[in-house]
XYZ file of C-alpha atoms in Angstrom:
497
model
C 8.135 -39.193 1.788
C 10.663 -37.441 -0.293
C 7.926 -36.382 -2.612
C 6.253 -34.506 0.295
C 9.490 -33.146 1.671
C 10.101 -31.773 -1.685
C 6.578 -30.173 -2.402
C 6.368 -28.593 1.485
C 10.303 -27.100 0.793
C 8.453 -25.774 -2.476
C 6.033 -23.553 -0.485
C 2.994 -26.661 -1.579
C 2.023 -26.578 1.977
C -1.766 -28.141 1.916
C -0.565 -30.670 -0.853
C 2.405 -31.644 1.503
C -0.484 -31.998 4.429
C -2.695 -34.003 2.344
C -0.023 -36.237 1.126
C 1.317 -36.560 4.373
C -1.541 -37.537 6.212
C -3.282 -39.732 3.547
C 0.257 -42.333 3.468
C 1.636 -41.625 6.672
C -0.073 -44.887 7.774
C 1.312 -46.899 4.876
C 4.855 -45.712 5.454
C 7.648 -47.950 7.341
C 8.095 -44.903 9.821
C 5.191 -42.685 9.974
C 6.087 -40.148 12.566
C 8.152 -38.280 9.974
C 4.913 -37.913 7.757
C 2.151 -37.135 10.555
C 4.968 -34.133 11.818
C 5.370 -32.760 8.285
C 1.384 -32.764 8.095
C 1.360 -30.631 11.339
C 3.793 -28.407 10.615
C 2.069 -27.380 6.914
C -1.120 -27.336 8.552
C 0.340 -24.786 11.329
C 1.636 -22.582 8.496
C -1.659 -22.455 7.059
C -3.089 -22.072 9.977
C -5.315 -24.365 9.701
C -5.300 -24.956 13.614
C -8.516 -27.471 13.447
C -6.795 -30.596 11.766
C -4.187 -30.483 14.263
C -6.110 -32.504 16.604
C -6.901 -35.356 14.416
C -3.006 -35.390 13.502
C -1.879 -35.376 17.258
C -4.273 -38.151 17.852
C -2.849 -40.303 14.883
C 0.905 -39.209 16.224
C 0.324 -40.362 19.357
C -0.469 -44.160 18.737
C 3.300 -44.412 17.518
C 4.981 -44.949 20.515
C 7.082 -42.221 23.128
C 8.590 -40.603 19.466
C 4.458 -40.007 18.179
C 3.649 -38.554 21.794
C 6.361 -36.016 22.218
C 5.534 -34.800 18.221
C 1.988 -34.904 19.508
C 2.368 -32.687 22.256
C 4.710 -30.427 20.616
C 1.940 -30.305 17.821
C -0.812 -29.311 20.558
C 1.083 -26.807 22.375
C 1.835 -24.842 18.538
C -1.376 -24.951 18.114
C -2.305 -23.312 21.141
C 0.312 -20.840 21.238
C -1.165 -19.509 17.702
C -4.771 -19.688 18.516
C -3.794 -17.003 21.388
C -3.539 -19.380 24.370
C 0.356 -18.454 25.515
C -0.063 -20.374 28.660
C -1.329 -23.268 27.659
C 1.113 -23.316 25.184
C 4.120 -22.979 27.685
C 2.732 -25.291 29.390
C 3.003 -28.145 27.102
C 6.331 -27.160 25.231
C 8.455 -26.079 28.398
C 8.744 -30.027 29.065
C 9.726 -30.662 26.173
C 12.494 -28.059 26.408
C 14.072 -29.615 28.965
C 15.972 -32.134 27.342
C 18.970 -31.292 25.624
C 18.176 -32.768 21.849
C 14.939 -31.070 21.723
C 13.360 -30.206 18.799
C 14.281 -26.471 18.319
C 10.592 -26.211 16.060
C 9.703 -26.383 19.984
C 11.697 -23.556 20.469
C 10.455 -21.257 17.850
C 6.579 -22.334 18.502
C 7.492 -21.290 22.293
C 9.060 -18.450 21.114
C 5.826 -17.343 18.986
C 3.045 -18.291 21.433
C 4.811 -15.347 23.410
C 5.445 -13.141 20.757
C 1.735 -13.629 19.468
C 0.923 -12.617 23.263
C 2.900 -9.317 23.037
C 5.212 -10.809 25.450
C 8.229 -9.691 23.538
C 11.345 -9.840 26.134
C 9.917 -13.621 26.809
C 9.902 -14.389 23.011
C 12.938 -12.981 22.876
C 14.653 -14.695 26.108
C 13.788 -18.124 24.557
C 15.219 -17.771 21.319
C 18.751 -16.665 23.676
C 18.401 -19.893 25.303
C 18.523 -22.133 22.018
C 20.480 -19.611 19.495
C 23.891 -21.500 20.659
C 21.891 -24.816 18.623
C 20.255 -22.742 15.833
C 21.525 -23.861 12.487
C 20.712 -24.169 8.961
C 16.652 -23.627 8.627
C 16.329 -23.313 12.270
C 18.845 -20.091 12.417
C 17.021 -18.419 9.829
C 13.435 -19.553 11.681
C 15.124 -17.668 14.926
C 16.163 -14.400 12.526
C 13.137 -13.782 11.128
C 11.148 -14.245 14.906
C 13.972 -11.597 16.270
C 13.104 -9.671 13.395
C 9.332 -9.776 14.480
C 10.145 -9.762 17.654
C 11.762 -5.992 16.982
C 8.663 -5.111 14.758
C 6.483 -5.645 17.555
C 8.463 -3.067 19.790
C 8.303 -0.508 16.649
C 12.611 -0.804 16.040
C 12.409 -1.178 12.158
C 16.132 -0.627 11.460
C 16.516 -3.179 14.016
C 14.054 -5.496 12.268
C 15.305 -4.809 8.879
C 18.997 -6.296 10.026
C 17.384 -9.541 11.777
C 15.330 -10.418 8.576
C 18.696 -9.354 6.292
C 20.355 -11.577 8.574
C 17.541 -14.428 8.457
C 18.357 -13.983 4.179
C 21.670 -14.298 4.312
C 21.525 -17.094 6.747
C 18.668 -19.161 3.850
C 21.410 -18.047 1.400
C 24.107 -19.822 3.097
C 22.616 -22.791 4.269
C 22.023 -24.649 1.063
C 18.333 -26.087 2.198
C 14.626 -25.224 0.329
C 11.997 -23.802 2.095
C 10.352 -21.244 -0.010
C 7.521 -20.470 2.153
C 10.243 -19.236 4.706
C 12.161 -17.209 2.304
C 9.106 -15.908 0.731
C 7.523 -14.412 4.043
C 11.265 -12.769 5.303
C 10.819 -10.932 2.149
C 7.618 -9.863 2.147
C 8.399 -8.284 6.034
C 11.586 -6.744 5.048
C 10.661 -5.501 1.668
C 7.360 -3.639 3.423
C 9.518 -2.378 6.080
C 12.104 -1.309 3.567
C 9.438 0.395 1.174
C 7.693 1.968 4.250
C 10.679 3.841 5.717
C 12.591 4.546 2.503
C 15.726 1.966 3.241
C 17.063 1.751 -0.573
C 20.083 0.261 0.288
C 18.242 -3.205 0.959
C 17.073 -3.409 -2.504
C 20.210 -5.145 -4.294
C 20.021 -7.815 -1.611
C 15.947 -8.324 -1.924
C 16.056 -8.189 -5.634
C 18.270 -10.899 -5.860
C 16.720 -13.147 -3.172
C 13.439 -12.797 -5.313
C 12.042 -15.796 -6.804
C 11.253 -15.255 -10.467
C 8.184 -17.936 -9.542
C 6.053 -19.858 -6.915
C 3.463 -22.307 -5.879
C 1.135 -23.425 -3.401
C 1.020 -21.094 -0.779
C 4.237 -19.335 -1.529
C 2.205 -17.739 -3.445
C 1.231 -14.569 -1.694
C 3.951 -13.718 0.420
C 5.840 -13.273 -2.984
C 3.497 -11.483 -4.813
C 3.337 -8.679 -1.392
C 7.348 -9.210 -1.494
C 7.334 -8.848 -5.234
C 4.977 -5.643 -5.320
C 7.198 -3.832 -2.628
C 10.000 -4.479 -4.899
C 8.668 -2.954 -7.496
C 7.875 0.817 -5.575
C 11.395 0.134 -3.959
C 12.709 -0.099 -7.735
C 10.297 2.962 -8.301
C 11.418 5.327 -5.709
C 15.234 4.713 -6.960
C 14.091 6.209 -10.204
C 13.979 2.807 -12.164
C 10.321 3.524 -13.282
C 10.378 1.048 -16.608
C 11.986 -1.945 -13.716
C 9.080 -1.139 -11.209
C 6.365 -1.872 -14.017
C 8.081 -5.018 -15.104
C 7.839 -5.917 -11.177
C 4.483 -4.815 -10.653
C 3.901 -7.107 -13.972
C 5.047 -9.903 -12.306
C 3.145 -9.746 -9.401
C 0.001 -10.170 -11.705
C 1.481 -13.165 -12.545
C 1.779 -14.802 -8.981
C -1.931 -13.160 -7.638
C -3.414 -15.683 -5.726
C -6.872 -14.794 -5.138
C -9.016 -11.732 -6.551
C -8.162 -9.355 -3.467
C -4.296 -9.566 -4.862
C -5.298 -9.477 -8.465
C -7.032 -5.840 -7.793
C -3.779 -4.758 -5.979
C -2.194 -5.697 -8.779
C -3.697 -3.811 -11.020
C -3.835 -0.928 -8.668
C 0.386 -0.702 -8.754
C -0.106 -0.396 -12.732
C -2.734 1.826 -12.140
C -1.110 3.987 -9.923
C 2.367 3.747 -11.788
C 0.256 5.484 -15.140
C -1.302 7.825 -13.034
C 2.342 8.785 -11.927
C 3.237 8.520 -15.285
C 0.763 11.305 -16.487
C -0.929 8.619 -18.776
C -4.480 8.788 -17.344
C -6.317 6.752 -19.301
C -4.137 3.522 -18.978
C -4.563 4.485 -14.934
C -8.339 4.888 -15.654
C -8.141 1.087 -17.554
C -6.392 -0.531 -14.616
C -8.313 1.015 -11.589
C -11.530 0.092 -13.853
C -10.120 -3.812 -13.717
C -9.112 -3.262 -10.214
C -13.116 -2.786 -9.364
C -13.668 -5.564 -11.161
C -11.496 -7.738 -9.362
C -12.924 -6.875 -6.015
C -16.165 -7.646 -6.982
C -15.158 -10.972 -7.036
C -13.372 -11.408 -3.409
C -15.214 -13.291 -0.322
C -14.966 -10.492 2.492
C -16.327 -12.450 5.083
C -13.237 -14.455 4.778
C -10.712 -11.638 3.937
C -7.719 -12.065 6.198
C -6.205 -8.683 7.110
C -4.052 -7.774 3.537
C -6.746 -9.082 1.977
C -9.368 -6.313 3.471
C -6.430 -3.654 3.614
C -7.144 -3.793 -0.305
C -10.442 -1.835 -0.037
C -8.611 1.019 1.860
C -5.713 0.811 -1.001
C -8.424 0.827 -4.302
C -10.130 3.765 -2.276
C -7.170 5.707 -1.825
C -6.050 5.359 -5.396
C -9.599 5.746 -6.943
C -10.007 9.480 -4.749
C -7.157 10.571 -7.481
C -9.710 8.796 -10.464
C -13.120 8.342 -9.502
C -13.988 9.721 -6.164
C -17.436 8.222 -6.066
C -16.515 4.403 -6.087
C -13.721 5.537 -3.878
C -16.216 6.406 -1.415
C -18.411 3.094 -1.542
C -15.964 1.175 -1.324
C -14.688 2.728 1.963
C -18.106 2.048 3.193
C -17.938 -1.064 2.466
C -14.559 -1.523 4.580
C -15.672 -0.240 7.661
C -19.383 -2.063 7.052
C -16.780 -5.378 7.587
C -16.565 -5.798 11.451
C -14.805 -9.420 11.446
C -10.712 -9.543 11.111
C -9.504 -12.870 10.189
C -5.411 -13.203 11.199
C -2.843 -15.170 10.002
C 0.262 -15.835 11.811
C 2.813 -12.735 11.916
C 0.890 -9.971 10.644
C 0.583 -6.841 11.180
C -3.395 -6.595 11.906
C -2.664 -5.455 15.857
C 0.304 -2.730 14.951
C -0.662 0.982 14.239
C -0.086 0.439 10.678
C -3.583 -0.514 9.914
C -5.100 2.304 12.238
C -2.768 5.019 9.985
C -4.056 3.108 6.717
C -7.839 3.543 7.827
C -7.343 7.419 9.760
C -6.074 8.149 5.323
C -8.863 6.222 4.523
C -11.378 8.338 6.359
C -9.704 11.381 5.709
C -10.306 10.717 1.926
C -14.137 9.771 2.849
C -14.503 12.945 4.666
C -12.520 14.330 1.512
C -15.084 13.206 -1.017
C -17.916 14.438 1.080
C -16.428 18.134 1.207
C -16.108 17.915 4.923
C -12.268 19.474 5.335
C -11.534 20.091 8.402
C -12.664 16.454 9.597
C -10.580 15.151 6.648
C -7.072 17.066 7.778
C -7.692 16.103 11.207
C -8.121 12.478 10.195
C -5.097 13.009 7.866
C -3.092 14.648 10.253
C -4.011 11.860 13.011
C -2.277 9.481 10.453
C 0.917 11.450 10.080
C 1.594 11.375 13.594
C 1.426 7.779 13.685
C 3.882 7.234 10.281
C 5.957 9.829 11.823
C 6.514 7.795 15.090
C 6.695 4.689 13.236
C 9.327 5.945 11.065
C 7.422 4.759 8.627
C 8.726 7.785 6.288
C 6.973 6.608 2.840
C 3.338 6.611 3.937
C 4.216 9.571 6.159
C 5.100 11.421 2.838
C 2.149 10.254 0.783
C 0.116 11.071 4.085
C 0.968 14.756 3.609
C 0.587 15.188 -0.097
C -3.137 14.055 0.705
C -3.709 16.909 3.214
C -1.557 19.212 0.851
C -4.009 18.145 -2.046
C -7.497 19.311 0.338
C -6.688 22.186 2.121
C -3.649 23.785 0.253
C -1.342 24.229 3.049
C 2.109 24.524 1.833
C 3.162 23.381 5.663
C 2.008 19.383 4.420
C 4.751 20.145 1.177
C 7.779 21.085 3.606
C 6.907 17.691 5.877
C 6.399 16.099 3.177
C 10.151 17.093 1.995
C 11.667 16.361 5.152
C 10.515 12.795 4.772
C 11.986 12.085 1.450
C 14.482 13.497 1.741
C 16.350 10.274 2.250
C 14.847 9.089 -1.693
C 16.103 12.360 -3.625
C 15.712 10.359 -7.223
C 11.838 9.398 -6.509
C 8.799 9.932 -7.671
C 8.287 11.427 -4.285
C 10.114 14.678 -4.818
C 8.975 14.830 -8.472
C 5.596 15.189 -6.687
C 6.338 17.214 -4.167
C 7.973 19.859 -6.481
C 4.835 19.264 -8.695
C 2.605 20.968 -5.722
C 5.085 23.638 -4.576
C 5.229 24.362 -8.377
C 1.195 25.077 -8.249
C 1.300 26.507 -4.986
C 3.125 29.306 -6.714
C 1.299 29.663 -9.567
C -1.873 27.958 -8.912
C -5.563 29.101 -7.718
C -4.196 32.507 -5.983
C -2.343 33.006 -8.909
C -6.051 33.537 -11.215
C -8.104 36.415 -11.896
C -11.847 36.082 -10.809
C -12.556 35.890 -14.293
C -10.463 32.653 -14.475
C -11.793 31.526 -11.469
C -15.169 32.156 -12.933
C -13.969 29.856 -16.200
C -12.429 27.197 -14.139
C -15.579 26.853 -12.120
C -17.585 26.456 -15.336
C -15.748 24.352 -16.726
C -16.175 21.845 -13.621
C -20.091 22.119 -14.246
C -19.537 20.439 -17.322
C -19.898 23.715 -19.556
C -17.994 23.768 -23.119
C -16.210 27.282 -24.006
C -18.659 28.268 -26.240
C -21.712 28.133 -23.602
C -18.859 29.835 -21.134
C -18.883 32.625 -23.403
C -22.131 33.517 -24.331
C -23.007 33.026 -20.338
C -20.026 35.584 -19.818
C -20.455 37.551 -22.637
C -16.668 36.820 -23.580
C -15.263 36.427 -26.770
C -14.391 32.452 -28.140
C -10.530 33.541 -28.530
C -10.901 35.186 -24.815
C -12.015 32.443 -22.596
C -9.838 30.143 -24.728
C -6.985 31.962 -23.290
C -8.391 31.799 -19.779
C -8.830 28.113 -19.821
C -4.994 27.386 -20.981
C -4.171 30.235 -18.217
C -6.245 27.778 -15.803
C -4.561 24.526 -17.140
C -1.298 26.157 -16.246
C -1.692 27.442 -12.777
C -3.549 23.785 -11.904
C -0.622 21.922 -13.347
C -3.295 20.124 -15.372
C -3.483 19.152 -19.412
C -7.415 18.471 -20.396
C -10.480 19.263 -18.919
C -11.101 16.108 -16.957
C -7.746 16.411 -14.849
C -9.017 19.712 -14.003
C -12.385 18.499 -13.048
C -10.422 15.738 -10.725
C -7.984 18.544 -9.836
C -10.596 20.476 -8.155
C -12.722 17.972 -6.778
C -9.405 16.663 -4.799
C -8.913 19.865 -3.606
C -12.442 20.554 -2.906
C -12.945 23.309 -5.048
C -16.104 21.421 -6.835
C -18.127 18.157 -5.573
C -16.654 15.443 -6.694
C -17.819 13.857 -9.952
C -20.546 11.495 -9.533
C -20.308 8.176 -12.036
């Protein structure tokens, strides 16, 4: 039994269930084992062994019954059946030693319903009890519960709290840990709350197994932008290394590689960006969709969003492949029925429309998003939102929102970009002749300055000069970031691979 306690407080959570349940029946007390079985299993959500557990639970007398029933009723509250899950935990609520799990599964079932004052009243009734593990299981459901009503300040200080609380409480349970900071560090990524980072840096775990897996790497990768929009850039790329190292499956691997991607495209070095969103690709190829759970199949809309700045074409399959993908597999606490996803895909389509030179669709579906960031408070993606529209229709109006926004991450990458665009709003396409309009457009069909010439009947040395006049005004250093330059601001089609 200790071995199992040990590998389920290590995040091992089907190894604890198999262990569990293949000795349980050999053990002196075997309630203990069955319990720990069911518990692992409801963390995986694996709701369809829970049955066979309850069964074997209750054949050990009144003890094996109540776990039974407190087993069933989890199970329903997670597979979306609220009532029938308050009506098998409510009894066992009733006594005053209950099982405070009871609690928190209670608590769920209604938060999982949308029933959010409920959730909340029942965690009020057994807070008074709530210690150790159980007082940080209670923070991080408040801290849900507060996500669900769209308060992310006041779900950032219930998951700080739930931290602090694992901090304090000298027990192991790194599958708890590692999901409180995967939902703070996304909230505090999304709407720019640096201050959190000391705190979730050095709560990170430098490793994991089992299934502690992936909540660390999402934890670990929102680090590493938090790290970047401080102005640490060299930290957030030894981060967004170390989330390579703790990928789980080939979904996460291609995110992976899209941070590094991303980071070198921010970086101006676009061929190590080119490498990475090339491996990216690869990665995907090698995910099962049909069994995607929701961050899982959020990674198409992130590849295509970074490959519109790279490779426009792939960027647009693979949206098409997104929305071809009707079914939406959830796990417990995630964020697949909050507006975040509907922003995500409204960018997403946007950028479609984008690559398929149909503007004013792609605005609308980019302004559409910004609403819904800007409501959210959800400041980052509202900022990243704008600098999209900025980059298809040229409006400087996207560059002042998109100041406003960060304005609360002055040492960012953000305003770097930002200053970028108002930089080549002054100086860019209104700022060229006709003649250098003429040269920029030929040089997007693929034409090399001599041809340019002799079609314009133009010295060498003269459209020479016109092409660096070009690079200047796009804010752009070869050829081929002009050729993306003006395909992302629909000047040309983009190019076809």
């Amino acid at each position: 039994m200790r071995v199992v306690s040990e590998r389920y407080a290590a995040g091992e959570l089907a190894l604890a269930e198999r262990l569990a349940a293949a000795f349980a029946d050999d053990l002196r007390e075997p309630v203990p084992a069955l319990w720990l079985a069911g518990r692992a299993a409801l963390r995986r959500s694996a709701l369809g062994v829970i049955e066979a557990l309850a069964q074997r639970l209750a054949r050990y007398g009144p003890g094996g019954a109540m776990r039974a029933a407190a087993l069933r009723g989890a199970a329903a509250g997670r597979a979306g059946d609220c009532e029938g899950a308050r009506a098998v935990l409510e009894p066992l609520l009733r006594d005053e030693t209950a099982d405070l799990a009871s609690a928190y599964d209670l608590a769920l079932a209604f938060w999982n319903a949308r029933r959010l004052d409920e959730a909340e009243g029942v965690l009020e009734r057994f807070a008074a009890r709530a210690s150790g593990l159980d007082h940080v299981c209670f923070a991080q459901l408040r801290g849900w519960i507060e996500v669900g009503r769209e308060r992310y300040s006041a779900a950032i200080r219930h998951f700080d709290e739930a931290l602090r609380a694992y901090a304090a409480c000298g027990e192991r349970d790194e599958w708890l840990r590692a999901r409180i900071l995967q939902a703070v560090s996304a909230l505090s990524m999304e709407t720019l709350d640096l201050p959190m980072l000391p705190q979730l840096e050095k709560q990170l775990p430098r490793d994991a197994v089992g299934e502690a897996r992936e909540p660390v790497f999402h934890a670990t990768q929102n680090i590493g932008w938090l790290v970047m929009l401080s102005g640490r850039p060299l930290d957030a790329l030894a981060y967004f290394e170390q989330a390579r190292s703790v990928a789980a499956t080939p979904a996460l691997r291609s995110v992976a590689s899209l941070n590094v991607a991303t980071y070198h495209r921010l970086r101006n070095n676009t061929s190590a960006a080119a490498e990475y969103l090339a491996l990216a690709r690869t990665e995907l190829a090698g995910q099962n969709w049909l069994e995607a759970n929701v961050d899982e199949r959020m990674t198409l809309l992130e590849y295509a969003l970074e490959a519109y700045h790279l490779d426009p074409h792939t960027a647009a399959a693979t949206l098409t492949r997104y929305l071809s993908h009707t079914k939406k597999l959830q796990g417990n606490l995630s964020f697949e029925d909050d507006a975040r996803v509907e922003a995500i895909e409204l960018m997403a389509r946007g950028v479609l429309e984008a690559i398929h030179r149909r503007r004013s669709s792609a605005v609308a579906a980019l302004r559409d998003a910004g609403a819904i960031w800007a409501r959210l408070g959800y400041r980052y993606r509202e900022v990243l939102t704008d600098l999209l529209a900025n980059d298809i229709d040229g409006d400087e109006t996207w560059l002042r929102r998109a100041g406003r926004a960060a304005a609360s991450a002055p040492k960012s990458w953000l305003r770097r970009e930002i200053e970028r665009r108002e930089t080549r709003a002054r100086t860019g396409v209104a700022s060229l002749t006709p003649a250098e309009r003429r040269v920029m457009l030929a040089i997007c069909e693929g034409k090399s300055s001599k041809q340019i010439a002799a079609e314009f009947g133009r010295s060498f040395h003269t459209i020479r000069n016109q092409t660096l006049k070009v690079y200047h005004a796009m804010g752009v250093r070869s050829r081929g970031e002009l050729i993306v330059e003006c395909s992302r601001l629909g000047i040309v089609a983009p190019p076809q691979t």
